[in-house]
XYZ file of C-alpha atoms in Angstrom:
297
model
C 19.219 -20.916 4.079
C 16.358 -18.421 3.787
C 14.904 -17.819 0.357
C 14.754 -14.199 -0.753
C 11.941 -12.277 -2.404
C 11.132 -8.781 -3.643
C 7.869 -7.167 -2.539
C 5.577 -4.839 -4.508
C 3.035 -3.304 -2.134
C 0.024 -1.547 -3.598
C -2.091 1.341 -2.362
C -5.368 1.268 -0.481
C -5.395 3.650 2.464
C -5.957 1.946 5.807
C -6.336 -1.367 3.990
C -2.531 -1.283 3.879
C -2.462 -2.865 7.339
C -3.033 -6.124 5.428
C 0.503 -5.703 4.031
C 1.783 -6.244 7.570
C 0.062 -9.608 7.789
C 1.522 -10.618 4.446
C 5.040 -9.746 5.618
C 4.554 -11.510 8.959
C 3.484 -14.676 7.164
C 6.575 -14.543 4.936
C 8.867 -14.054 7.915
C 7.187 -16.888 9.825
C 7.895 -19.184 6.874
C 11.575 -18.250 6.662
C 11.524 -15.908 3.709
C 13.890 -12.959 3.617
C 12.833 -9.683 2.027
C 15.494 -8.481 -0.401
C 13.767 -5.241 -1.432
C 10.445 -3.424 -1.140
C 8.743 -1.118 -3.638
C 5.637 0.583 -2.329
C 3.089 3.117 -3.400
C 0.633 5.014 -1.213
C -0.249 2.760 1.755
C 2.241 0.239 0.426
C 4.892 2.949 0.563
C 4.043 3.872 4.137
C 3.929 0.339 5.540
C 6.713 -0.881 3.273
C 9.024 1.877 4.487
C 8.219 1.072 8.106
C 9.136 -2.581 7.499
C 12.284 -1.558 5.609
C 13.296 0.599 8.585
C 13.605 -2.533 10.700
C 10.279 -2.518 12.549
C 8.281 -5.704 13.081
C 4.861 -6.012 11.435
C 3.152 -6.459 14.796
C 4.813 -3.370 16.278
C 3.653 -1.310 13.299
C 0.110 -2.694 13.630
C 0.113 -1.721 17.302
C 1.156 1.805 16.326
C -1.812 1.966 13.920
C -4.184 1.163 16.779
C -2.580 3.847 18.938
C -2.915 6.351 16.093
C -6.636 5.768 15.737
C -7.124 5.865 19.499
C -4.973 8.825 20.500
C -4.229 10.824 17.344
C -6.622 12.731 15.150
C -7.318 13.816 11.602
C -8.981 16.973 13.010
C -6.130 19.270 11.953
C -8.138 21.113 9.309
C -6.666 22.601 6.177
C -3.163 21.477 5.277
C -0.426 24.020 5.833
C 1.502 23.548 2.582
C -1.306 23.236 0.032
C -5.037 22.905 -0.070
C -6.246 19.627 1.413
C -9.000 18.400 3.666
C -6.529 16.925 6.134
C -3.314 18.272 7.632
C -0.361 15.924 7.937
C 0.575 17.057 11.466
C -1.000 14.078 13.210
C 0.372 11.681 10.600
C 3.900 13.067 10.927
C 3.789 12.712 14.701
C 2.768 9.064 14.337
C 5.500 8.377 11.777
C 8.365 10.094 13.610
C 9.387 7.044 15.694
C 9.832 5.058 12.481
C 11.493 7.545 10.126
C 12.684 10.723 11.840
C 16.210 11.622 10.754
C 16.565 8.592 8.456
C 17.274 8.553 4.746
C 16.062 5.831 2.408
C 19.672 4.735 1.956
C 19.930 4.069 5.701
C 16.957 1.707 5.912
C 17.662 -1.925 6.802
C 16.018 -3.244 3.625
C 16.412 -1.581 0.202
C 13.277 0.430 -0.451
C 11.765 2.704 -3.089
C 8.520 4.671 -3.028
C 6.579 5.818 -6.054
C 4.797 9.136 -6.507
C 3.376 11.152 -9.372
C 4.306 14.734 -10.226
C 1.232 16.821 -11.000
C 3.644 19.348 -12.516
C 5.099 16.992 -15.138
C 2.538 14.180 -15.205
C 5.332 11.635 -14.754
C 5.803 8.813 -12.289
C 8.647 9.546 -9.870
C 10.616 6.700 -8.309
C 11.984 7.936 -4.986
C 15.188 6.018 -4.245
C 17.074 8.337 -1.908
C 16.684 11.284 0.410
C 14.665 11.829 3.566
C 12.524 8.795 4.412
C 9.733 10.835 5.990
C 9.424 13.070 2.931
C 9.325 10.037 0.651
C 6.462 8.552 2.662
C 4.543 11.832 2.760
C 4.862 12.101 -1.023
C 3.630 8.597 -1.764
C 0.587 8.926 0.532
C -0.444 12.400 -0.684
C -3.975 11.554 -1.811
C -5.086 14.487 -4.015
C -7.599 16.616 -2.145
C -7.097 14.845 1.188
C -3.400 14.927 2.116
C -1.253 17.835 0.843
C 1.076 17.382 -2.133
C 4.824 17.547 -1.541
C 7.737 19.559 -2.961
C 8.356 21.673 -6.018
C 7.278 18.837 -8.312
C 3.875 18.706 -6.560
C 4.180 15.026 -5.715
C 1.074 12.976 -4.953
C 0.049 9.361 -4.417
C 1.928 7.046 -6.787
C -1.188 4.927 -7.239
C -2.534 7.577 -9.618
C -0.413 5.972 -12.368
C 0.820 2.686 -10.911
C -1.311 1.076 -8.182
C 1.218 -1.708 -7.568
C 4.918 -1.059 -8.429
C 5.931 -4.486 -9.715
C 8.601 -3.271 -12.143
C 10.272 -1.193 -9.420
C 10.348 -4.216 -7.116
C 11.872 -6.415 -9.792
C 14.759 -3.997 -10.298
C 16.213 -4.903 -6.886
C 17.243 -8.312 -8.265
C 15.781 -9.778 -11.448
C 16.687 -13.322 -10.396
C 14.327 -13.240 -7.409
C 10.549 -13.718 -7.447
C 8.286 -10.706 -6.975
C 5.355 -11.007 -4.608
C 2.774 -8.315 -5.413
C 0.051 -7.395 -2.931
C -3.089 -5.592 -4.130
C -5.853 -4.397 -1.829
C -8.954 -4.083 -4.029
C -10.602 -7.499 -3.646
C -14.058 -7.353 -2.048
C -16.369 -9.953 -0.486
C -18.704 -11.603 -2.979
C -21.803 -10.110 -1.343
C -20.483 -6.528 -1.506
C -22.649 -3.959 -3.298
C -22.802 -0.221 -3.894
C -24.859 0.401 -0.743
C -21.924 -0.789 1.353
C -19.588 1.919 0.065
C -18.830 4.558 2.662
C -18.374 8.252 2.043
C -14.635 9.110 2.339
C -13.791 9.600 6.043
C -17.090 8.053 7.206
C -16.407 6.125 10.446
C -13.205 8.150 10.766
C -12.181 10.494 13.532
C -14.149 13.375 11.978
C -17.237 11.207 11.562
C -19.949 13.550 12.996
C -19.618 15.969 10.073
C -19.191 13.229 7.491
C -22.148 11.208 8.764
C -24.353 14.248 8.336
C -23.131 14.688 4.768
C -23.503 10.957 4.032
C -27.292 11.184 4.451
C -27.648 13.898 1.801
C -27.549 13.838 -1.976
C -23.974 15.058 -1.747
C -23.180 11.943 0.271
C -24.768 9.773 -2.423
C -22.717 11.576 -5.068
C -19.533 11.008 -3.043
C -20.353 7.304 -2.720
C -20.742 7.015 -6.489
C -17.524 8.978 -7.016
C -15.706 6.678 -4.583
C -17.039 3.654 -6.451
C -15.899 5.149 -9.754
C -12.386 5.785 -8.442
C -12.249 2.214 -7.135
C -13.333 0.791 -10.504
C -10.710 2.831 -12.354
C -8.025 1.873 -9.839
C -8.979 -1.804 -10.058
C -8.797 -1.808 -13.850
C -5.485 0.031 -13.817
C -4.154 -2.555 -11.352
C -5.303 -5.374 -13.636
C -3.535 -3.799 -16.609
C -0.319 -3.291 -14.642
C -0.426 -6.859 -13.330
C -1.028 -8.232 -16.815
C 1.858 -6.193 -18.196
C 4.402 -6.771 -15.444
C 3.372 -10.291 -14.333
C 4.478 -10.722 -10.717
C 5.546 -14.222 -9.778
C 2.906 -14.366 -7.037
C -0.181 -12.183 -6.666
C -1.645 -11.839 -3.178
C -5.159 -10.394 -2.814
C -6.421 -9.972 0.749
C -10.180 -9.471 0.856
C -10.115 -5.903 2.203
C -11.574 -3.868 -0.670
C -14.765 -3.217 1.281
C -12.852 -1.131 3.838
C -13.004 2.638 3.271
C -9.675 4.185 2.317
C -9.624 6.497 5.342
C -11.982 4.565 7.577
C -11.290 4.182 11.284
C -10.162 0.587 11.785
C -8.723 -1.907 14.229
C -5.577 -3.466 12.841
C -6.109 -7.130 13.755
C -8.793 -8.109 11.194
C -6.806 -6.583 8.314
C -3.518 -8.002 9.618
C -5.061 -11.476 9.906
C -6.585 -11.274 6.430
C -3.214 -10.336 4.947
C -1.628 -13.283 6.728
C -4.343 -15.636 5.466
C -4.028 -14.424 1.874
C -0.245 -14.908 1.876
C -0.514 -18.305 3.532
C -2.896 -19.326 0.754
C -0.172 -18.461 -1.788
C 2.828 -20.100 -0.102
C 2.666 -23.160 -2.342
C 2.638 -20.955 -5.443
C 5.598 -18.994 -4.077
C 7.514 -22.190 -3.402
C 7.138 -23.220 -7.054
C 8.729 -19.980 -8.254
C 12.092 -21.256 -6.992
C 12.180 -24.177 -9.400
C 15.215 -24.247 -11.673
C 13.045 -23.615 -14.733
C 11.285 -20.575 -13.255
C 14.509 -19.118 -11.905
C 16.146 -19.478 -15.324
C 13.165 -17.821 -17.022
C 13.388 -14.823 -14.722
C 17.093 -14.391 -15.190
C 17.008 -14.645 -18.976
C 13.881 -12.517 -19.484
C 14.473 -9.645 -17.093
C 18.250 -9.487 -17.255
C 17.912 -9.083 -21.031
C 15.237 -6.401 -20.696
C 17.456 -4.364 -18.388
C 20.575 -4.701 -20.524
């Protein structure tokens, strides 16, 4: 009998391909995913998995996107942004077009933040494509969504552990965060947003100026804040297993090939399989049931 888990998938732009490797490793070791909560990249890739697609098929679609699609759509049509969502929507259509969240194969929720109210929004139903577009709406890059002005859920909650736990409090939560960097990483390695992307000629010119240096420092600042917020959320919500692929050195919107990130996600999950196995002990299962069932009562 397959053991079930809940997944909490954090944000990180293109680093989110590592989520696919994590899921593939779980499937290869006979785990069944009971529910997925995702924010930002975790919402995009988590929804694609929940819709019944295999991790490797999704990774292949990422490679096609970076080869044949383009971010060169200019200003967004619905609100000011550096990037239009036209190319992204075209890439996502095979996975989500015409589907609601309720119709997905695996229970799924996405998180977003309303700039109108300042509150976190848990998206549990409605159009799957719109939910994904809301959770990946990076302020200033991808356009916000809807009357509530919804943007990337990682603004308030970089890894939605509590939302994942709500699927079934008796099951372990595996949380995946995408901020960990190689030990030799330093500030000089940080890329300007969109550097090495499909609009790289313009960005590479900017990257050599003082504006480029400022953007690198701003990117580093955002990463530091996001990392600390993730640490606080993890400390508060305490997932049963924390998986940290070493992908934090990858630019959020950098042009990538999927295989290295996929393989790193697989490796990181494989490294945590023993810890996951221990979460099914009678003692740990009882602790989960008594603690979280009481908190939800």
